[in-house]
Short mmCIF file of C-alpha atoms in Angstrom, two decimals:
data_model
loop_
_atom_site.label_atom_id
_atom_site.label_comp_id
_atom_site.label_asym_id
_atom_site.label_seq_id
_atom_site.Cartn_x
_atom_site.Cartn_y
_atom_site.Cartn_z
CA MET D 1 -14.96 38.60 -48.81
CA MET D 2 -12.74 40.67 -46.45
CA ASP D 3 -13.43 44.31 -46.01
CA LYS D 4 -11.17 46.90 -47.51
CA PRO D 5 -8.86 48.06 -45.51
CA LYS D 6 -9.24 51.54 -44.40
CA THR D 7 -5.46 52.39 -42.54
CA VAL D 8 -2.27 49.12 -43.34
CA ILE D 9 0.88 49.76 -41.79
CA ILE D 10 3.55 48.79 -43.73
CA LEU D 11 7.13 47.54 -42.52
CA GLY D 12 9.88 49.19 -45.26
CA SER D 13 13.31 47.96 -46.46
CA SER D 14 14.73 48.49 -43.13
CA ALA D 15 19.02 47.88 -43.66
CA LEU D 16 21.38 50.72 -43.22
CA LYS D 17 22.63 49.99 -46.81
CA ILE D 18 21.30 51.49 -49.74
CA GLY D 19 22.08 48.01 -51.27
CA GLU D 20 20.31 46.13 -48.10
CA ALA D 21 17.66 47.88 -49.40
CA GLY D 22 17.03 47.77 -52.64
CA GLU D 23 15.17 44.21 -53.18
CA PHE D 24 12.47 45.77 -51.19
CA ASP D 25 12.81 49.46 -51.52
CA TYR D 26 11.29 50.07 -55.16
CA SER D 27 8.49 46.50 -54.84
CA GLY D 28 6.86 48.97 -51.77
CA SER D 29 7.24 51.96 -53.68
CA GLN D 30 4.47 50.45 -55.81
CA ALA D 31 2.63 48.47 -53.09
CA ILE D 32 2.05 52.53 -51.24
CA LYS D 33 1.36 54.20 -54.76
CA ALA D 34 -1.44 50.84 -56.02
CA LEU D 35 -2.31 51.49 -51.72
CA LYS D 36 -2.68 55.68 -52.11
CA GLU D 37 -4.73 55.23 -55.56
CA GLU D 38 -7.29 52.38 -53.03
CA ASN D 39 -8.11 55.54 -51.37
CA VAL D 40 -5.59 53.55 -48.61
CA ARG D 41 -4.09 55.67 -45.83
CA THR D 42 -0.77 54.36 -45.69
CA ILE D 43 1.51 54.26 -42.52
CA LEU D 44 5.53 53.56 -43.17
CA VAL D 45 7.66 51.83 -40.69
CA ASN D 46 11.39 53.36 -42.50
CA PRO D 47 14.48 53.89 -40.47
CA ASN D 48 16.27 54.46 -43.88
CA ILE D 49 15.75 57.51 -45.31
CA ALA D 50 18.13 57.23 -48.12
CA THR D 51 15.37 55.03 -49.75
CA ILE D 52 12.27 55.25 -52.56
CA GLN D 53 10.41 54.40 -50.20
CA THR D 54 10.21 57.20 -46.89
CA SER D 55 9.83 59.98 -50.65
CA ASP D 56 8.00 62.84 -49.81
CA HIS D 57 5.32 62.35 -52.15
CA LEU D 58 4.35 58.64 -50.63
CA ALA D 59 3.32 57.18 -48.05
CA ASP D 60 0.60 59.49 -45.15
CA GLU D 61 2.78 59.11 -42.24
CA VAL D 62 6.58 57.86 -41.81
CA TYR D 63 7.93 56.83 -39.19
CA PHE D 64 11.75 56.73 -38.72
CA LEU D 65 12.16 53.43 -36.41
CA PRO D 66 13.49 50.95 -36.14
CA VAL D 67 11.77 47.73 -37.48
CA LYS D 68 11.45 46.06 -34.48
CA PRO D 69 8.47 45.19 -32.53
CA TYR D 70 8.39 47.38 -29.26
CA PHE D 71 8.32 49.83 -32.19
CA VAL D 72 6.24 49.44 -34.71
CA GLU D 73 3.57 48.24 -31.21
CA LYS D 74 3.87 52.03 -30.40
CA VAL D 75 3.16 53.06 -34.22
CA ILE D 76 0.23 50.23 -34.81
CA GLU D 77 -1.26 51.60 -30.55
CA LYS D 78 -1.47 55.41 -32.32
CA GLU D 79 -1.55 54.87 -35.75
CA ARG D 80 -4.22 52.18 -36.04
CA PRO D 81 -3.83 50.81 -39.11
CA ASP D 82 -6.22 47.86 -39.87
CA GLY D 83 -4.15 46.23 -41.63
CA ILE D 84 -0.62 45.35 -41.78
CA LEU D 85 1.73 43.93 -45.31
CA LEU D 86 5.32 42.34 -44.23
CA SER D 87 6.85 41.76 -47.80
CA PHE D 88 8.81 45.08 -48.02
CA GLY D 89 10.96 44.59 -45.65
CA GLY D 90 13.59 41.98 -45.62
CA GLN D 91 13.86 39.13 -43.50
CA THR D 92 13.78 41.85 -40.57
CA ALA D 93 10.11 42.76 -41.05
CA LEU D 94 9.16 39.67 -41.68
CA ASN D 95 10.94 38.22 -38.88
CA CYS D 96 9.26 41.32 -37.00
CA GLY D 97 5.58 40.38 -38.01
CA VAL D 98 6.21 37.03 -36.83
CA GLU D 99 7.03 38.11 -33.17
CA LEU D 100 3.56 40.66 -33.49
CA GLU D 101 1.50 37.72 -34.40
CA GLN D 102 2.77 34.91 -31.74
CA SER D 103 2.42 37.78 -29.05
CA GLY D 104 -0.61 38.71 -29.71
CA VAL D 105 0.30 42.55 -30.41
CA LEU D 106 -2.04 41.75 -33.85
CA LYS D 107 -4.79 40.72 -32.27
CA LYS D 108 -4.93 43.12 -29.91
CA TYR D 109 -4.93 46.20 -32.21
CA GLY D 110 -7.62 44.28 -33.77
CA VAL D 111 -4.56 44.41 -37.15
CA ARG D 112 -4.75 41.13 -40.29
CA VAL D 113 -2.14 40.40 -42.05
CA LEU D 114 -2.37 42.18 -45.27
CA GLY D 115 -0.66 39.52 -48.56
CA THR D 116 1.94 36.86 -47.11
CA PRO D 117 0.02 34.95 -44.17
CA VAL D 118 2.37 34.60 -41.38
CA GLU D 119 2.23 30.84 -40.70
CA ALA D 120 3.15 30.66 -44.58
CA ILE D 121 6.46 33.06 -43.84
CA VAL D 122 7.34 30.69 -41.25
CA ASN D 123 6.62 27.56 -44.19
CA THR D 124 8.72 29.01 -46.16
CA GLU D 125 11.92 29.31 -43.80
CA ILE D 126 11.46 26.03 -42.93
CA ARG D 127 11.97 24.84 -46.34
CA SER D 128 14.68 27.12 -47.40
CA ASN D 129 16.44 24.25 -44.28
CA PRO D 130 19.14 26.27 -42.86
CA VAL D 131 21.31 24.96 -40.65
CA VAL D 132 20.95 24.81 -37.06
CA GLU D 133 24.28 26.24 -34.87
CA VAL D 134 24.32 26.51 -31.16
CA HIS D 135 26.32 28.38 -29.04
CA GLN D 136 27.57 28.84 -26.03
CA MET D 137 28.01 31.97 -24.03
CA GLY D 138 27.10 34.89 -21.62
CA MET D 139 23.17 35.46 -21.01
CA ALA D 140 24.13 39.66 -22.16
CA GLU D 141 26.25 38.13 -24.27
CA ALA D 142 23.93 35.91 -26.14
CA ILE D 143 21.18 40.00 -25.59
CA ASP D 144 23.27 40.04 -28.22
CA PHE D 145 23.16 37.99 -30.33
CA GLY D 146 20.17 38.75 -31.17
CA ALA D 147 18.78 36.10 -29.54
CA MET D 148 14.84 35.71 -27.80
CA ALA D 149 14.35 34.51 -24.18
CA LEU D 150 10.76 33.02 -23.99
CA PHE D 151 8.18 32.69 -20.93
CA GLY D 152 10.11 34.59 -18.51
CA GLU D 153 12.30 31.88 -17.40
CA LYS D 154 15.18 32.56 -15.61
CA TYR D 155 18.51 32.64 -17.14
CA GLY D 156 22.20 31.03 -15.98
CA GLU D 157 25.51 33.08 -16.08
CA ARG D 158 26.12 31.23 -19.06
CA VAL D 159 23.27 30.36 -22.48
CA ARG D 160 23.03 27.64 -25.15
CA VAL D 161 20.70 30.10 -27.88
CA LEU D 162 19.63 28.56 -31.05
CA LYS D 163 20.37 30.87 -34.16
CA MET D 164 18.26 29.20 -37.20
CA GLY D 165 19.64 31.63 -40.73
CA HIS D 166 18.05 34.75 -40.16
CA PHE D 167 15.14 33.44 -39.29
CA SER D 168 14.83 32.60 -35.62
CA THR D 169 17.75 33.71 -32.75
CA GLU D 170 17.07 31.43 -29.39
CA LEU D 171 17.69 31.19 -25.38
CA CYS D 172 16.51 27.39 -26.11
CA GLY D 173 18.18 24.44 -23.78
CA GLY D 174 17.33 21.51 -26.42
CA THR D 175 16.36 20.75 -30.21
CA HIS D 176 15.83 18.16 -32.42
CA VAL D 177 16.74 18.89 -35.51
CA LYS D 178 19.95 19.60 -37.41
CA GLY D 179 17.71 21.62 -39.61
CA THR D 180 14.52 23.41 -40.67
CA GLY D 181 13.76 21.08 -42.93
CA ASP D 182 13.45 18.52 -40.24
CA ILE D 183 10.59 20.05 -39.10
CA GLY D 184 8.35 19.69 -42.16
CA VAL D 185 5.26 21.51 -41.82
CA PHE D 186 4.22 23.93 -39.19
CA LYS D 187 0.03 24.57 -38.86
CA ILE D 188 -1.27 27.12 -36.70
CA ILE D 189 -4.83 24.80 -34.62
CA SER D 190 -5.01 27.23 -31.65
CA GLU D 191 -4.74 30.30 -30.03
CA GLY D 192 -6.12 33.00 -26.92
CA GLY D 193 -4.94 34.98 -24.69
CA VAL D 194 -3.29 33.14 -21.37
CA ALA D 195 -3.23 36.20 -19.67
CA ALA D 196 -2.42 40.39 -20.28
CA GLY D 197 -0.03 40.94 -23.72
CA VAL D 198 0.41 37.19 -23.30
CA ARG D 199 -0.34 34.34 -26.02
CA ARG D 200 -0.24 30.74 -25.93
CA ILE D 201 -0.39 29.35 -30.16
CA GLU D 202 -1.28 25.72 -30.01
CA ALA D 203 0.71 23.92 -33.23
CA VAL D 204 0.96 21.00 -35.24
CA THR D 205 4.75 20.10 -37.20
CA GLY D 206 5.86 17.39 -39.19
CA GLU D 207 4.13 13.42 -39.48
CA GLY D 208 1.04 15.74 -36.59
CA ALA D 209 0.95 17.93 -38.86
CA LEU D 210 0.29 15.36 -41.14
CA GLN D 211 -2.15 13.67 -38.89
CA PHE D 212 -4.30 17.59 -38.12
CA PHE D 213 -4.49 17.61 -42.19
CA ALA D 214 -5.99 14.25 -42.87
CA GLU D 215 -8.02 14.28 -39.13
CA GLN D 216 -9.83 17.74 -41.28
CA GLN D 217 -9.48 16.49 -45.02
CA ARG D 218 -12.02 13.40 -43.78
CA ARG D 219 -13.49 15.43 -41.21
CA LEU D 220 -15.00 17.48 -44.95
CA ASP D 221 -15.52 14.08 -47.01
CA GLU D 222 -17.54 13.24 -44.31
CA ALA D 223 -20.15 17.10 -44.21
CA ALA D 224 -19.53 16.54 -47.89
CA GLU D 225 -20.94 13.16 -47.66
CA LEU D 226 -23.56 14.26 -45.65
CA VAL D 227 -24.39 17.19 -48.26
CA GLY D 228 -24.76 15.31 -50.60
CA ALA D 229 -21.40 17.50 -52.51
CA ARG D 230 -18.85 16.03 -54.30
CA GLY D 231 -15.46 17.71 -52.02
CA ASP D 232 -15.08 20.06 -54.79
CA ASP D 233 -18.79 22.72 -53.97
CA LEU D 234 -19.02 21.79 -50.06
CA ALA D 235 -18.66 25.20 -49.86
CA GLU D 236 -21.43 25.84 -52.30
CA LYS D 237 -23.84 23.48 -50.88
CA LEU D 238 -24.03 24.52 -47.41
CA ARG D 239 -24.02 27.96 -48.74
CA HIS D 240 -27.39 26.75 -50.98
CA LEU D 241 -28.89 24.63 -48.13
CA LEU D 242 -28.02 27.97 -45.40
CA GLU D 243 -29.93 30.08 -48.02
CA ARG D 244 -33.01 27.78 -48.01
CA GLN D 245 -33.03 27.70 -44.15
CA ARG D 246 -33.54 31.07 -44.15
CA LYS D 247 -35.66 31.70 -46.45
CA LEU D 248 -37.85 28.67 -44.46
CA GLU D 249 -37.74 30.37 -41.03
CA ARG D 250 -38.13 33.05 -42.47
CA GLU D 251 -41.40 32.32 -44.35
CA VAL D 252 -42.16 29.81 -40.29
CA ASP D 253 -42.31 33.59 -38.58
CA SER D 254 -44.76 34.98 -41.00
CA PHE D 255 -46.37 32.15 -39.93
CA LYS D 256 -46.54 32.75 -36.59
CA SER D 257 -46.96 36.31 -37.34
CA LYS D 258 -50.03 36.02 -38.05
CA ALA D 259 -50.59 32.83 -36.31
CA ALA D 260 -50.21 35.29 -33.02
CA GLY D 261 -52.95 38.74 -34.73
CA SER D 262 -54.84 35.65 -35.25
CA THR D 263 -54.66 35.22 -31.20
CA THR D 264 -54.69 38.42 -29.78
CA SER D 265 -58.08 39.22 -31.15
CA ALA D 266 -59.35 36.32 -29.51
CA LEU D 267 -57.90 37.21 -26.64
CA ALA D 268 -58.61 40.59 -26.81
CA ASP D 269 -63.15 40.36 -26.82
CA ALA D 270 -62.46 37.86 -23.95
CA ALA D 271 -59.66 40.07 -21.77
CA LEU D 272 -61.59 40.92 -18.38
CA SER D 273 -61.40 44.24 -16.43
CA ILE D 274 -60.62 44.95 -13.84
CA GLY D 275 -61.07 49.14 -12.01
CA GLY D 276 -61.34 50.08 -15.58
CA VAL D 277 -57.77 48.21 -16.71
CA ARG D 278 -58.81 45.04 -19.26
CA LEU D 279 -56.64 41.64 -17.96
CA VAL D 280 -55.73 38.55 -20.48
CA ALA D 281 -53.96 35.73 -18.53
CA ALA D 282 -54.41 32.39 -21.71
CA ARG D 283 -51.65 29.47 -21.84
CA VAL D 284 -51.47 29.91 -26.08
CA GLU D 285 -51.08 26.77 -28.36
CA GLY D 286 -48.13 26.54 -31.10
CA LEU D 287 -45.88 30.19 -29.48
CA ASP D 288 -42.29 31.06 -28.68
CA GLY D 289 -40.93 33.31 -27.11
CA LYS D 290 -40.40 35.37 -29.91
CA ALA D 291 -44.08 34.47 -31.02
CA LEU D 292 -45.37 35.22 -27.67
CA ARG D 293 -43.52 38.52 -27.20
CA GLU D 294 -45.15 39.68 -30.83
CA ALA D 295 -49.06 38.70 -28.75
CA VAL D 296 -48.00 40.95 -25.78
CA ASP D 297 -46.92 43.69 -27.74
CA MET D 298 -50.28 43.49 -29.91
CA LEU D 299 -52.32 43.63 -27.18
CA LYS D 300 -50.90 45.97 -25.84
CA ASP D 301 -51.53 48.60 -28.71
CA LYS D 302 -55.45 47.06 -28.65
CA PHE D 303 -56.23 48.68 -24.80
CA GLN D 304 -54.93 52.02 -23.27
CA ASP D 305 -54.64 50.02 -19.62
CA ALA D 306 -53.95 46.94 -19.25
CA VAL D 307 -52.22 44.33 -17.86
CA ILE D 308 -51.44 40.98 -19.72
CA LEU D 309 -49.45 37.64 -19.02
CA LEU D 310 -49.22 34.60 -21.34
CA ALA D 311 -47.49 31.95 -21.78
CA SER D 312 -47.07 28.63 -23.88
CA GLY D 313 -45.26 24.85 -24.07
CA GLU D 314 -43.42 22.97 -25.95
CA ASP D 315 -41.29 19.33 -24.57
CA GLY D 316 -42.17 20.44 -21.22
CA LYS D 317 -41.47 23.79 -21.20
CA ALA D 318 -43.41 26.83 -20.31
CA SER D 319 -42.32 30.12 -22.19
CA LEU D 320 -44.02 32.87 -20.44
CA VAL D 321 -44.09 36.94 -21.65
CA ALA D 322 -45.90 39.27 -19.41
CA GLY D 323 -46.12 43.17 -20.33
CA VAL D 324 -48.57 46.18 -18.83
CA LYS D 325 -49.25 49.42 -19.72
CA GLY D 326 -51.22 52.89 -18.92
CA SER D 327 -52.49 53.40 -15.37
CA ALA D 328 -51.59 50.58 -14.61
CA LEU D 329 -47.68 50.22 -14.19
CA GLY D 330 -47.62 52.60 -11.10
CA ARG D 331 -48.37 49.75 -9.05
CA VAL D 332 -48.46 46.10 -11.01
CA LYS D 333 -44.98 45.98 -12.74
CA ALA D 334 -44.27 42.63 -15.22
CA GLY D 335 -41.42 41.46 -13.81
CA GLU D 336 -42.71 40.61 -10.02
CA LEU D 337 -45.99 39.51 -12.69
CA LEU D 338 -43.94 36.90 -14.49
CA ALA D 339 -42.19 35.22 -11.16
CA HIS D 340 -45.08 35.25 -9.15
CA VAL D 341 -47.08 33.68 -11.88
CA ALA D 342 -42.59 31.47 -12.42
CA GLY D 343 -42.26 30.75 -9.40
CA GLN D 344 -45.32 28.82 -9.36
CA ILE D 345 -43.25 26.18 -12.10
CA GLY D 346 -40.47 26.23 -10.66
CA GLY D 347 -38.83 28.22 -12.81
CA LYS D 348 -37.93 32.21 -12.89
CA GLY D 349 -37.76 35.05 -15.38
CA GLY D 350 -37.08 38.67 -14.86
CA GLY D 351 -37.54 42.61 -16.74
CA ARG D 352 -38.45 45.72 -17.00
CA PRO D 353 -41.71 47.53 -15.46
CA ASP D 354 -43.77 47.67 -18.51
CA LEU D 355 -42.13 43.73 -20.37
CA ALA D 356 -40.55 40.88 -19.18
CA GLN D 357 -40.16 37.12 -19.38
CA GLY D 358 -38.81 34.16 -18.33
CA GLY D 359 -39.88 30.52 -18.35
CA GLY D 360 -40.52 26.54 -16.07
CA GLN D 361 -41.89 24.18 -16.12
CA ASP D 362 -45.43 23.00 -18.25
CA GLY D 363 -48.27 21.77 -16.70
CA PRO D 364 -50.92 22.00 -14.71
CA ALA D 365 -49.72 24.32 -12.51
CA LEU D 366 -49.06 26.31 -15.27
CA LEU D 367 -53.26 26.74 -15.31
CA THR D 368 -53.23 27.28 -11.65
CA ALA D 369 -50.36 29.86 -11.41
CA LEU D 370 -52.88 31.46 -14.81
CA ALA D 371 -56.07 30.80 -12.75
CA ASP D 372 -54.31 32.52 -9.93
CA VAL D 373 -53.14 36.51 -11.41
CA PRO D 374 -56.79 37.99 -11.80
CA ALA D 375 -57.16 37.54 -7.88
CA TRP D 376 -53.18 38.93 -8.08
CA VAL D 377 -53.54 41.76 -10.13
CA ALA D 378 -57.51 42.96 -8.63
CA GLN D 379 -55.01 42.90 -4.62
CA ARG D 380 -51.91 45.04 -6.34
CA LEU D 381 -54.41 47.77 -8.03
CA GLY D 382 -56.68 48.03 -5.06
#
């Protein structure tokens, strides 16, 4: 479940004529009231002063700016909203929202589209099926016409402009549809940044989209079969399995902690004493890296001055954790001790002077390395 936004930006009914704005003005003003009742801060972008939306008592902040990506991004950068509403400013607001989404501005500032997703907006325009108009004109005329040039491409003096209803006007070398309805359906399958200020969105349409949906359905059916669920209760089944797994993991962690406690008591009793510093260097069974760290901490709690190195192995891999406490810290560093042992078993590691961890290959060399630790420590303790 998504958290309730703290601040929402509304792209308002920006038509210059009141009659053109009326169909969105009232619903937009009601949306602002509803948000304020939920203690959500509202930011309105609307250049039309003669609307209900821009009344003093409604939005917390009003920017009388054009509803265009450049100006809206500046407002987003200043106000840092959590969400944006596109449904109360007509086609201008929808077009602006789509461009902000496609250019990566919304993701850059962590703004999510509330209400109708951008993908649904695009599909609505596709279904409206306006005829694709083709115009030939000069570059300057095309920009004045509202055309959008993409990807920094270079264009000649005369350009080809495609206009699809009120939704899209672009410079384009060619198209394969006579009307947007020929596209069928639009589905975003991936998106990501490719350069500073440039975002790449990959989508499928038409037959490609149908194939994508069929493949997603096949995967859902396969997942449902694996966990013994029907398609309509797959999410609930997975949620139950994950909860069960987390419970089992907690139980395992509890058993490991108890095992670590039992192990440390025996190790503490067998600890060596070198120059007043207690030393433990041993291999223990059944403990993973996390449990080893707990065991080292438990042993450190038992001694005032200590040098400790514990190791465990599983599937041919060894885990190492070293700890140093008290007066020994001035002469022995946990990272150096761990590197000394790890180097003998083809591994490596590091950390702080008082705690370090690493690993290497499990085998006879590990026991040899552990047996060498007392001499190594004694040399440093002098």
